[in-house]
XYZ file of C-alpha atoms in Angstrom:
705
model
C 72.832 101.110 61.827
C 76.236 102.650 62.652
C 76.422 105.914 64.557
C 77.419 108.984 62.368
C 79.734 111.526 64.088
C 80.071 115.114 62.982
C 83.802 115.734 63.043
C 83.168 119.532 62.925
C 81.215 119.531 66.124
C 82.768 119.922 69.693
C 84.085 116.609 71.048
C 81.916 116.903 74.081
C 78.959 119.230 74.768
C 77.182 118.891 78.010
C 74.182 121.426 78.448
C 72.175 121.789 81.688
C 72.798 118.360 82.945
C 71.061 117.258 86.136
C 72.059 113.951 87.650
C 70.334 112.297 90.737
C 70.486 108.961 92.541
C 67.458 107.400 94.021
C 67.587 105.744 97.444
C 65.117 104.483 100.155
C 64.993 108.075 101.370
C 64.112 109.456 97.897
C 65.929 111.507 95.254
C 69.425 112.678 95.990
C 70.346 115.357 93.480
C 74.029 114.854 92.819
C 74.837 117.335 90.059
C 72.857 120.545 89.215
C 72.791 122.358 85.829
C 76.166 121.272 84.607
C 77.515 122.642 81.325
C 80.767 121.994 79.539
C 82.098 122.029 76.196
C 85.338 120.304 75.146
C 87.065 121.104 71.686
C 89.325 118.790 69.791
C 92.725 118.559 71.633
C 91.552 120.519 74.547
C 92.304 119.471 78.161
C 89.678 120.502 80.874
C 90.183 120.114 84.620
C 87.418 119.447 87.136
C 88.386 120.296 90.801
C 86.676 120.348 94.007
C 86.376 118.386 97.377
C 85.257 114.784 97.547
C 81.451 114.682 97.020
C 81.121 117.705 94.885
C 80.023 115.613 91.821
C 83.130 115.452 89.690
C 83.308 111.591 89.248
C 79.519 111.486 88.806
C 79.853 113.705 85.757
C 82.493 111.364 84.362
C 80.157 108.372 85.035
C 77.383 110.197 83.230
C 79.557 110.682 80.157
C 80.290 107.085 80.212
C 76.654 106.136 80.883
C 77.789 104.187 83.935
C 75.410 105.719 86.388
C 74.408 102.319 87.921
C 70.918 101.070 88.642
C 69.934 103.892 91.030
C 71.608 106.636 89.146
C 69.747 108.690 86.449
C 70.227 111.481 84.150
C 67.218 113.491 85.225
C 67.530 116.265 82.371
C 69.974 117.783 80.067
C 72.132 116.712 77.180
C 75.390 114.994 76.543
C 76.491 115.209 72.943
C 79.639 113.477 71.662
C 80.676 114.835 68.262
C 76.874 115.723 67.660
C 75.613 112.422 68.892
C 73.308 112.486 71.881
C 74.732 109.828 74.210
C 71.510 109.779 76.447
C 69.610 108.397 73.609
C 71.992 105.641 72.309
C 70.999 102.105 72.715
C 73.200 99.869 74.911
C 74.843 98.064 72.039
C 75.971 101.356 70.488
C 77.161 102.669 73.804
C 79.463 99.425 74.148
C 80.990 100.255 70.833
C 81.735 103.713 71.857
C 83.321 103.097 75.133
C 86.982 102.140 74.847
C 87.179 103.072 71.206
C 85.993 106.732 71.020
C 85.645 107.475 74.765
C 88.048 105.897 77.267
C 88.563 106.374 81.051
C 91.633 105.917 83.299
C 90.688 105.290 86.940
C 92.257 106.146 90.184
C 93.380 102.792 91.301
C 95.065 100.893 88.368
C 95.063 97.437 90.055
C 91.255 97.572 90.299
C 91.059 98.161 86.570
C 93.227 95.067 85.632
C 92.170 91.401 85.870
C 94.626 89.680 88.031
C 94.081 86.328 86.516
C 94.900 87.449 82.806
C 98.243 88.291 81.494
C 98.528 92.039 80.491
C 98.850 91.090 76.927
C 95.549 89.337 76.802
C 93.929 92.392 78.388
C 95.525 94.851 76.160
C 94.715 92.834 72.947
C 91.148 92.734 73.932
C 90.524 96.405 73.228
C 91.359 96.516 69.490
C 90.196 92.992 68.759
C 86.697 93.858 70.447
C 86.251 97.362 68.826
C 88.018 96.998 65.551
C 87.793 93.294 64.608
C 91.509 93.029 63.836
C 93.593 89.745 63.979
C 95.365 88.534 67.036
C 98.772 89.345 65.620
C 97.915 92.949 64.687
C 96.542 93.562 68.081
C 99.652 92.282 69.631
C 101.926 94.434 67.521
C 99.655 97.533 68.297
C 99.653 96.845 72.093
C 103.569 96.490 72.004
C 103.769 99.828 70.187
C 101.488 101.588 72.621
C 103.494 100.055 75.595
C 106.509 101.642 73.972
C 104.742 104.932 73.550
C 104.007 104.973 77.381
C 107.727 104.280 77.799
C 107.509 100.913 79.493
C 110.895 99.207 79.138
C 110.874 95.644 77.630
C 107.203 95.804 76.307
C 107.386 92.050 75.256
C 108.087 91.077 78.863
C 105.196 93.336 80.153
C 102.886 91.590 77.644
C 103.506 88.216 79.222
C 103.242 89.446 82.821
C 100.525 89.355 85.210
C 99.383 92.671 87.003
C 101.009 91.838 90.270
C 104.366 91.272 88.646
C 104.830 94.922 87.850
C 105.019 98.105 89.954
C 102.135 100.405 90.746
C 103.708 103.038 88.352
C 103.998 100.454 85.563
C 100.356 99.380 86.204
C 99.244 102.811 85.740
C 101.143 102.993 82.354
C 99.493 99.777 81.173
C 96.097 101.288 81.966
C 96.991 104.489 80.081
C 98.054 102.259 77.146
C 94.962 100.295 77.333
C 92.898 103.584 77.189
C 94.704 104.749 74.144
C 94.943 101.586 72.157
C 91.941 102.585 69.961
C 92.952 106.212 69.622
C 89.925 107.622 71.388
C 88.841 111.190 70.761
C 88.068 111.932 74.531
C 89.939 110.565 77.501
C 88.539 110.809 81.099
C 91.093 110.718 83.856
C 89.762 110.494 87.517
C 92.613 111.027 89.837
C 94.940 108.838 87.805
C 98.112 109.627 89.733
C 96.891 110.040 93.441
C 98.516 106.874 94.617
C 101.750 107.328 92.871
C 105.136 108.912 93.911
C 105.809 112.540 92.817
C 108.487 111.388 90.498
C 106.262 108.848 88.761
C 103.412 111.372 88.782
C 105.501 113.819 86.997
C 106.604 111.200 84.361
C 102.998 109.897 83.873
C 101.557 113.404 83.644
C 104.099 114.425 80.976
C 103.504 111.149 79.205
C 99.625 111.716 79.025
C 100.146 115.183 77.727
C 102.670 114.092 75.009
C 100.529 111.185 73.815
C 97.367 113.163 73.896
C 99.180 115.786 71.591
C 100.571 113.062 69.282
C 97.043 111.534 68.812
C 95.060 114.813 69.163
C 93.086 113.447 72.175
C 90.751 115.727 74.257
C 90.851 115.190 78.008
C 88.782 115.761 81.071
C 91.126 115.659 84.161
C 89.429 115.033 87.503
C 91.681 116.122 90.461
C 91.885 117.810 93.807
C 95.544 118.582 93.105
C 95.400 122.178 91.680
C 99.045 122.242 91.035
C 98.696 119.138 88.682
C 95.720 120.869 86.967
C 97.892 123.908 86.318
C 100.333 121.837 84.663
C 98.176 119.779 82.301
C 94.933 121.704 81.555
C 93.728 124.550 79.298
C 90.628 125.474 81.252
C 89.425 124.462 84.723
C 86.006 124.088 86.308
C 85.597 124.373 90.115
C 82.782 122.410 91.375
C 81.113 122.671 94.883
C 78.174 120.629 96.100
C 77.062 119.481 92.678
C 77.472 122.753 90.600
C 80.199 124.664 88.995
C 81.023 127.747 91.083
C 84.004 129.261 88.810
C 85.192 128.343 85.457
C 87.924 129.884 83.283
C 91.259 129.505 81.524
C 94.100 128.257 83.717
C 95.957 131.648 83.579
C 92.833 133.740 84.357
C 91.427 131.476 87.124
C 94.761 130.887 88.901
C 95.705 134.480 88.612
C 92.378 136.272 89.390
C 90.164 133.726 91.287
C 86.869 135.430 92.036
C 84.776 132.915 94.096
C 85.430 132.567 97.915
C 85.506 128.754 97.569
C 88.286 128.982 94.904
C 90.269 131.231 97.242
C 89.591 128.927 100.056
C 91.214 125.950 98.117
C 94.166 127.971 97.339
C 94.407 128.776 101.183
C 94.706 125.045 101.867
C 97.606 124.455 99.605
C 101.061 124.715 100.873
C 102.596 126.971 98.195
C 106.322 128.008 98.309
C 105.010 131.384 99.836
C 103.235 129.624 102.786
C 104.964 129.545 106.070
C 103.818 127.400 109.098
C 104.666 130.321 111.537
C 104.307 133.543 109.501
C 101.734 132.458 107.010
C 100.043 129.142 107.956
C 97.434 127.459 105.990
C 93.850 128.481 106.483
C 91.459 125.433 106.141
C 87.843 126.018 105.002
C 85.490 126.147 107.885
C 82.684 123.641 108.033
C 81.830 120.644 105.701
C 80.288 119.977 102.396
C 76.597 119.866 102.715
C 74.804 116.629 101.965
C 73.081 116.725 98.554
C 69.547 116.636 100.064
C 70.476 119.238 102.741
C 71.758 121.985 100.461
C 71.062 125.457 101.954
C 68.837 127.946 100.127
C 70.649 130.345 97.837
C 74.330 129.960 97.604
C 75.466 126.401 98.441
C 78.791 127.638 99.878
C 76.954 130.235 102.151
C 77.300 128.479 105.492
C 81.112 128.064 105.027
C 81.757 131.579 103.492
C 83.564 134.310 105.218
C 81.723 136.919 103.031
C 78.029 135.570 103.454
C 75.288 138.212 103.650
C 72.113 137.239 105.365
C 69.046 138.038 103.322
C 71.163 138.399 100.095
C 73.210 135.340 99.648
C 70.357 133.097 100.696
C 67.518 134.858 99.021
C 67.439 132.760 95.801
C 69.550 130.564 93.561
C 72.726 132.165 92.353
C 73.484 132.040 88.500
C 76.815 132.055 86.821
C 77.952 135.428 85.719
C 80.670 136.493 83.202
C 83.725 138.247 84.705
C 84.275 141.307 82.558
C 87.897 142.113 81.133
C 89.809 141.209 77.997
C 92.125 138.861 79.904
C 89.251 137.093 81.394
C 86.656 136.767 78.709
C 86.266 133.009 79.283
C 86.023 133.453 83.114
C 82.571 133.022 84.832
C 81.568 132.906 88.546
C 78.616 131.937 90.691
C 78.758 134.549 93.388
C 76.763 137.674 94.048
C 79.491 139.606 95.844
C 82.555 138.901 93.570
C 82.871 142.536 92.534
C 82.804 143.755 96.174
C 85.448 141.407 97.704
C 89.028 142.582 97.512
C 90.835 139.331 98.110
C 94.109 141.114 97.867
C 93.302 142.947 101.101
C 91.707 139.965 102.770
C 94.027 137.555 104.822
C 94.548 134.406 102.726
C 96.304 132.528 105.657
C 95.842 131.855 109.273
C 97.086 133.910 112.183
C 100.899 134.140 112.542
C 102.457 132.129 115.371
C 105.844 132.410 117.233
C 108.306 129.649 116.059
C 108.624 126.511 118.169
C 111.466 126.284 120.707
C 113.572 123.305 119.730
C 114.891 121.361 122.678
C 117.388 118.553 123.211
C 117.796 115.443 121.130
C 114.904 112.939 121.544
C 115.999 110.515 118.858
C 119.465 109.591 117.675
C 120.177 107.192 114.811
C 123.684 106.051 114.367
C 124.757 103.605 111.501
C 121.330 101.966 111.537
C 120.885 98.911 109.203
C 117.917 96.663 108.415
C 118.508 93.671 106.217
C 115.903 90.943 105.179
C 117.003 87.574 104.283
C 115.471 86.151 100.967
C 115.841 82.412 100.022
C 115.875 80.984 96.625
C 115.273 77.298 96.882
C 115.746 76.515 93.151
C 118.402 74.062 92.096
C 120.209 76.652 89.901
C 120.561 79.060 92.779
C 121.607 76.511 95.232
C 124.357 75.271 92.771
C 125.466 78.792 92.150
C 125.653 79.609 95.903
C 123.043 82.283 95.687
C 120.233 80.659 97.568
C 120.349 83.179 100.310
C 120.471 86.912 99.575
C 119.740 90.087 101.499
C 117.447 92.978 100.957
C 119.231 95.995 102.273
C 116.115 97.952 103.261
C 118.003 100.433 105.394
C 121.775 101.104 105.185
C 123.983 103.263 107.216
C 121.220 105.639 108.382
C 122.461 108.718 110.687
C 120.264 111.565 111.834
C 118.613 112.970 114.989
C 115.543 114.641 115.965
C 114.954 117.125 118.751
C 112.222 117.988 121.110
C 109.486 120.203 119.373
C 111.043 119.593 115.949
C 109.638 118.304 112.796
C 111.826 116.090 110.773
C 110.545 114.800 107.438
C 111.747 111.587 105.706
C 111.055 111.837 101.966
C 111.733 109.680 98.890
C 109.987 107.382 96.460
C 108.027 104.154 97.463
C 110.638 101.407 98.241
C 113.248 103.719 99.545
C 113.042 102.364 103.209
C 111.051 105.077 104.856
C 108.384 102.854 106.230
C 110.817 100.230 107.137
C 112.809 102.619 109.473
C 109.346 103.626 111.063
C 108.693 99.867 111.690
C 112.040 99.449 113.375
C 111.561 102.687 115.472
C 108.068 101.292 116.591
C 109.593 97.923 117.365
C 107.458 96.115 114.735
C 110.925 95.106 113.367
C 114.430 95.029 115.024
C 117.529 96.439 113.415
C 120.294 94.393 111.882
C 122.995 96.673 113.145
C 123.593 100.168 114.341
C 121.728 102.104 117.268
C 118.603 103.914 117.759
C 118.405 105.944 121.012
C 115.057 107.313 122.100
C 114.802 109.353 125.192
C 118.301 108.015 126.138
C 117.379 104.362 125.726
C 118.723 101.972 123.063
C 115.663 100.474 121.389
C 116.864 99.243 118.031
C 117.014 95.482 119.129
C 113.932 95.571 121.380
C 110.759 94.277 119.680
C 107.452 95.893 120.654
C 106.229 92.971 122.784
C 109.362 93.339 124.999
C 108.960 97.113 125.484
C 107.550 98.594 128.401
C 104.224 100.394 128.473
C 106.087 103.739 128.878
C 108.386 103.031 125.874
C 105.388 102.062 123.670
C 103.326 105.119 124.975
C 106.190 107.446 124.214
C 106.364 106.461 120.496
C 103.129 106.620 118.769
C 102.048 106.642 115.027
C 99.448 108.259 112.767
C 98.919 106.024 109.662
C 98.185 106.952 106.081
C 94.772 105.293 105.673
C 92.313 106.413 108.463
C 89.747 103.906 107.255
C 91.855 100.843 108.093
C 93.323 101.983 111.607
C 90.046 102.033 113.706
C 88.273 98.913 114.999
C 84.690 99.134 113.409
C 83.120 97.178 116.249
C 84.122 99.640 119.056
C 82.991 103.175 119.877
C 85.471 106.081 119.486
C 85.498 106.591 123.208
C 86.513 103.054 123.936
C 89.232 103.008 121.384
C 90.911 106.154 122.691
C 90.170 105.325 126.311
C 91.930 101.863 125.805
C 95.169 103.817 125.054
C 94.930 105.904 128.110
C 94.341 102.929 130.189
C 97.026 100.752 128.503
C 99.717 103.215 128.869
C 98.900 104.047 132.532
C 97.940 107.856 131.869
C 94.802 107.264 133.901
C 93.162 104.222 135.631
C 90.011 105.714 137.022
C 87.041 105.125 134.634
C 85.753 108.649 135.021
C 89.101 110.320 134.578
C 89.572 108.181 131.476
C 86.308 109.425 130.154
C 87.264 113.127 130.923
C 90.590 112.734 129.118
C 88.874 111.256 125.974
C 86.461 114.171 125.922
C 89.472 116.668 126.350
C 91.131 114.867 123.432
C 87.997 115.224 121.257
C 88.014 118.924 122.130
C 91.696 119.128 121.080
C 91.085 117.606 117.642
C 88.002 119.758 117.252
C 85.388 117.100 117.147
C 82.004 117.178 119.002
C 81.847 115.425 122.356
C 79.067 113.114 121.224
C 81.484 111.388 118.908
C 82.497 109.390 122.165
C 79.549 107.100 121.472
C 79.940 106.904 117.713
C 81.488 104.122 115.712
C 83.881 104.663 112.868
C 81.346 104.014 110.107
C 79.599 107.111 111.231
C 82.579 109.279 110.558
C 84.053 110.827 107.278
C 87.689 110.164 106.427
C 88.984 113.396 107.795
C 87.108 112.886 110.990
C 88.590 109.305 111.220
C 92.133 110.736 110.798
C 91.466 113.310 113.591
C 90.449 110.276 115.819
C 93.715 108.556 114.828
C 95.618 111.747 115.836
C 93.713 111.767 119.183
C 94.562 108.262 119.745
C 98.262 108.842 118.916
C 98.572 111.713 121.412
C 96.453 109.973 124.109
C 99.513 108.226 125.741
C 101.475 111.666 126.029
C 104.054 110.643 123.642
C 107.460 112.275 123.265
C 107.394 111.415 119.607
C 104.707 110.827 117.001
C 105.614 109.177 113.602
C 103.085 110.371 110.961
C 103.235 108.077 107.820
C 101.642 109.954 104.888
C 98.913 111.211 107.214
C 97.165 113.543 104.618
C 97.814 111.907 101.216
C 94.430 110.175 101.282
C 92.536 113.381 102.132
C 91.016 116.344 100.176
C 93.148 119.518 100.248
C 90.679 121.334 102.543
C 90.617 118.499 105.030
C 94.324 117.802 104.758
C 95.026 121.484 105.596
C 92.875 121.200 108.705
C 94.645 117.917 109.715
C 98.146 119.481 109.071
C 97.367 122.479 111.230
C 95.812 120.373 113.858
C 99.054 118.219 114.072
C 101.139 121.254 114.597
C 98.746 122.870 117.105
C 98.993 119.702 119.273
C 102.726 119.623 118.817
C 103.161 123.190 119.978
C 100.941 122.476 123.065
C 102.796 119.176 123.965
C 106.265 120.045 122.585
C 106.012 116.679 120.887
C 108.741 115.704 118.291
C 107.144 114.902 114.855
C 108.738 112.378 112.411
C 106.895 113.066 109.131
C 107.137 110.439 106.378
C 105.995 111.616 103.069
C 106.698 111.942 99.183
C 104.918 115.278 98.900
C 107.532 117.901 99.156
C 104.987 120.732 99.041
C 103.720 119.520 102.482
C 107.157 118.683 103.753
C 108.465 122.251 102.879
C 105.650 123.787 104.745
C 105.659 121.478 107.654
C 109.222 120.401 108.424
C 112.279 122.058 110.214
C 114.742 119.457 108.714
C 114.569 116.999 105.874
C 116.220 113.584 105.344
C 116.159 112.526 101.741
C 116.357 108.695 101.146
C 116.802 106.572 98.119
C 117.061 102.698 97.901
C 117.571 102.503 101.674
C 120.347 105.152 102.008
C 120.418 108.898 102.973
C 121.313 110.941 99.937
C 120.924 114.424 101.625
C 119.925 115.822 104.972
C 119.690 119.282 106.435
C 117.478 122.129 107.291
C 114.490 122.752 105.014
C 115.617 125.922 103.621
C 119.038 124.351 102.803
C 117.327 121.288 101.103
C 115.226 123.588 98.904
C 118.208 125.637 97.591
C 121.454 124.861 95.932
C 123.651 122.786 96.396
C 121.401 119.759 95.764
C 121.905 116.152 95.466
C 120.859 115.233 91.952
C 118.102 112.998 93.319
C 116.843 115.898 95.565
C 116.957 118.149 92.510
C 114.679 115.662 90.637
C 112.214 115.376 93.602
C 111.781 119.176 93.685
C 111.226 119.360 90.015
C 108.456 116.779 90.209
C 106.382 118.906 92.858
C 103.306 120.360 91.228
C 102.915 124.010 92.358
C 99.558 125.824 91.943
C 101.046 129.331 91.320
C 101.649 130.407 87.650
C 104.186 132.855 88.751
C 106.394 130.300 90.275
C 108.868 128.927 87.609
C 110.339 125.425 87.783
C 112.839 123.499 85.835
C 111.690 120.252 84.339
C 113.589 117.036 85.327
C 111.793 113.849 84.467
C 113.583 110.670 85.819
C 113.806 107.870 83.463
C 113.666 104.228 84.498
C 112.546 102.716 87.811
C 114.070 102.028 91.159
C 116.865 99.185 90.874
C 116.020 95.828 92.497
C 116.644 95.878 96.211
C 118.104 92.402 95.616
C 120.764 93.716 93.213
C 121.364 97.338 94.028
C 124.230 99.281 92.310
C 127.596 98.753 94.028
C 128.414 102.510 93.998
C 125.996 105.320 94.345
C 122.441 103.838 94.520
C 121.131 106.602 92.357
C 123.702 105.930 89.553
C 121.305 104.050 87.147
C 119.014 107.118 86.894
C 121.129 110.143 87.765
C 121.158 112.744 84.877
C 124.346 114.277 86.233
C 126.340 110.951 86.382
C 130.170 111.832 86.210
C 131.458 108.402 85.184
C 132.283 104.835 86.331
C 133.200 106.116 89.727
C 129.367 106.472 90.326
C 128.850 102.847 89.498
C 131.869 101.409 91.413
C 132.356 103.433 94.591
C 129.993 104.489 97.462
C 129.836 108.341 97.343
C 131.457 110.369 100.120
C 129.319 112.598 102.421
C 130.282 116.311 101.747
C 129.189 118.810 104.296
C 127.791 122.075 102.622
C 127.383 123.311 106.084
C 127.530 122.134 109.623
C 124.127 120.530 109.345
C 123.690 120.016 105.629
C 125.149 116.687 104.295
C 125.227 115.543 100.668
C 126.345 111.922 99.583
C 127.608 112.578 96.059
C 130.760 112.190 93.806
C 130.191 115.516 92.243
C 132.491 118.182 94.050
C 130.534 120.422 96.368
C 131.710 123.503 94.347
C 130.122 122.118 91.156
C 126.778 121.375 93.092
C 126.777 125.002 94.400
C 126.661 126.232 90.863
C 123.400 124.389 90.048
C 120.590 126.799 89.214
C 117.629 126.674 91.746
C 114.900 124.301 90.621
C 112.052 126.367 91.988
C 112.065 130.225 91.556
C 109.613 132.280 93.552
C 109.332 136.040 92.584
C 109.971 138.524 95.222
C 106.863 140.092 96.765
C 107.491 143.431 95.090
C 107.862 141.835 91.727
C 104.515 140.154 91.791
C 102.389 142.023 89.355
C 99.007 140.588 90.176
C 96.835 140.458 93.308
C 97.394 137.204 95.132
C 95.542 135.065 97.373
């Protein structure tokens, strides 16, 4: 018997949901008393740190709790139908047709051994029993809707033959193929560039409006939630601590945890010296070790002993016409004046910038690619060059933070490899501490040269040896680079480094598997600074971390930099972090520098059109900050066949004519230190309106964080 849905009922109605996992240690309560209603066409955001229960809620909706997961109590109703009572065969019919999910990692959601067309056609043929040709036509149409160029070619391709951004669009198309009523999105843009993220976010919003699809958007990116959602639920340790409309919650947040999240975000009003980020103290409690009373109590600055830990705290409505849909789980929300409380860390004096430590002059890095086909050999194109880096020119000074930004494939990490000696330059020079190192591979560098250039990698999980203790791994660096040779002194130095990165000394005998992601990244930082380097290259060091952990790691990096006067080369595509952290910025595209200058100059006109697009793509978690929308169309050109003129000419919304296609743009100096490589006259670039407008402090009408 087919399930009968009530089209007048809410699309999703969750009431008093309690979810648990069962382990050898017993029951682990993952989500407590969760309630949520989603109307047709509505978009709901779930935010919070990792481990707070966001994804567990999504899995419960899909009935994918696994063998050890269970819905202990509560109700999940989809269009009036109780999902917890549906038999397995009815659930299979429901998933993919009425309720779809987009996962965080697109490649993991695609079968590498099947063409994309085969996988896309499978959705409508399974759920709607239509013909193969009809399924093909519908798949091509949805690929067109998600703005994938040449959908016929994509249908014939395998997952590895398209880019990450294209893979995510295919997964979105797959989720939308049967026109679901509810779409669950679990961090769907975390692994993508900001420009690709902006395009996909707008795409999901447009298509959801077109088809009337409701959404539940799971993310720790509050800026993204502000742009795409109608209401937001803030989760902490398995329960909702605050909920409300986007305007209400972002303008008048009431719970100390929500304020703590905002304090961890590098908004345009943040300043690493005058108004630094303020990480949330402590860590999320384990589900079986939750405190009595308020779960956030041990980390809360406003905790009152005997009151906040006396009994469980219930959700309470926040009075006021503008906040009628606003509820909070806090006993003291009326008593706390967050406008008077300091929402940022203590102010610090600016760093003193010293002499040049790094000088890059006309650096090039080419890779040879060989095509052994008969056609290529006869045409004389058997050997081609990938121009990963082309004519790079910039410097970095002692105590300074220089950021290199750009999309994936722009050459940021290639330059880092050449700098570290993992690759050698094809041409040009790199001088570090007065030594020419561009042609010296890492195996030929002295211990002093290697120790003076260290790196913090993006993924802390893959950078530590799982077989060795933390003390042994940091101690090896100290011994290898000749900082200390005596065993006792090496141990003392390791313990000092653990103090510096604010980790307990007993971590000396722990192994990586016993540490969280944020703790592993702190160990990575300790190891990078163990050899007393003059320069540290940080390659996306916080992109894989929660906002609270990312803020703590960011502040830690700067604190150690201040102490040691280290030069920091920060590689990232997140311009919010870059704006907060860096003194100067280098903007790269397709291996070339499009713009470079002081941070305040990069974030104000004149802009290079590519910088302008990057700034527009930055999600900002402040409803009073206005931003122009610029969504780049198309993808990066092939590195095997780049444009002859300006590398950005194929995607530039301000293209002036054929000169952009045919001639390399001149470098124009907007100031002594601000360079822009563009054919558009500097006078015209100076007339561009600012992309991001932050109201003056006296113009802000509301109490701010």
